[in-house]
Short mmCIF file of C-alpha atoms in Angstrom, two decimals:
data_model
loop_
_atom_site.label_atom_id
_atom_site.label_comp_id
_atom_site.label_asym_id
_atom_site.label_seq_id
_atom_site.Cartn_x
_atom_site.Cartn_y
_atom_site.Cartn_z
CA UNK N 21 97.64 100.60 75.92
CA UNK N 22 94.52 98.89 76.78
CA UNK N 23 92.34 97.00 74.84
CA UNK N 24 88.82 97.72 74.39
CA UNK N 25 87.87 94.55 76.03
CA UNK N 26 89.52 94.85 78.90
CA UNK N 27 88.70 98.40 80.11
CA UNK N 28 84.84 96.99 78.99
CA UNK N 29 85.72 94.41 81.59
CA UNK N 30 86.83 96.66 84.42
CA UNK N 31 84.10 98.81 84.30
CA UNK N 32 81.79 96.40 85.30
CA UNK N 33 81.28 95.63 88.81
CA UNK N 34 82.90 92.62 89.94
CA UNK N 35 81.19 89.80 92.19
CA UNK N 36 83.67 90.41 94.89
CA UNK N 37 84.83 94.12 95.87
CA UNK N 38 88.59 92.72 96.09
CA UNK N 39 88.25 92.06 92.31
CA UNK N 40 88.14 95.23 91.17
CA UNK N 41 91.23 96.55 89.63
CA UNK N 42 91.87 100.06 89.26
CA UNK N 43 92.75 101.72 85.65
CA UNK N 44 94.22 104.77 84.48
CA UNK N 45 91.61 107.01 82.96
CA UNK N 46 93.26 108.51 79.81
CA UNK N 47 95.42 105.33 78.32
CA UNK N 48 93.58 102.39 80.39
CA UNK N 49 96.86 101.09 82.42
CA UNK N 50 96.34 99.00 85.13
CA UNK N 51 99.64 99.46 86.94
CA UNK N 52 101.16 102.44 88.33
CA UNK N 53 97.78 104.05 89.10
CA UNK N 54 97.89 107.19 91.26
CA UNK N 55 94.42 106.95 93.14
CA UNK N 56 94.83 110.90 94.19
CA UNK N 57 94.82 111.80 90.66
CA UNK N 58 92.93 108.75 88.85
CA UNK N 59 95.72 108.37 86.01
CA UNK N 60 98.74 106.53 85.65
CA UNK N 61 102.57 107.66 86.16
CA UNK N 62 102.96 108.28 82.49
CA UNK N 63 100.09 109.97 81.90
CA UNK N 64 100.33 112.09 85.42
CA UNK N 65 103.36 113.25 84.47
CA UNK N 66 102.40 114.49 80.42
CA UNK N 67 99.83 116.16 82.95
CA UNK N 68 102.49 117.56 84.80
CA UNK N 69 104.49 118.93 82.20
CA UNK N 70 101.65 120.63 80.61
CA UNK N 71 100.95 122.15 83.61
CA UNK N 72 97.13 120.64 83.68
CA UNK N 73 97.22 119.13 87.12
CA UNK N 74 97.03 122.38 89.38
CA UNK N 75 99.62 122.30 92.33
CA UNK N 76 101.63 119.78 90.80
CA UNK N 77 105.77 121.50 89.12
CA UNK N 78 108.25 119.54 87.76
CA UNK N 79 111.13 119.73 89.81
CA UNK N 80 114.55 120.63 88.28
CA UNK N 81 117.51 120.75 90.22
#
């Protein structure tokens, strides 16, 4: 999802400590990060579904 660039760009450390932007660490997104987990929603819940995160079931109702 990310390019190369930017996730080169976020890993530095910015001047300011409110600059720094949080990114998934699989696919790079910057929105819709889960800080308890360190990935995004789409990627948390592959995770999920392959039963990789411990603790975490998809619900079915």
């Amino acid at each position: 999802m990310a390019t190369t660039a930017k996730r080169v760009k976020d890993a530095k450390k910015p001047k300011f400590k409110s600059r720094q932007h949080n990114r998934c660490q699989i696919c790079g997104r910057p929105r819709a990060f889960l800080r308890k987990f360190g990935v995004c929603r789409l990627c948390f819940r592959g995770l999920a579904l392959k039963g990789e995160i411990p603790g975490v079931v998809k619900s079915s109702w």
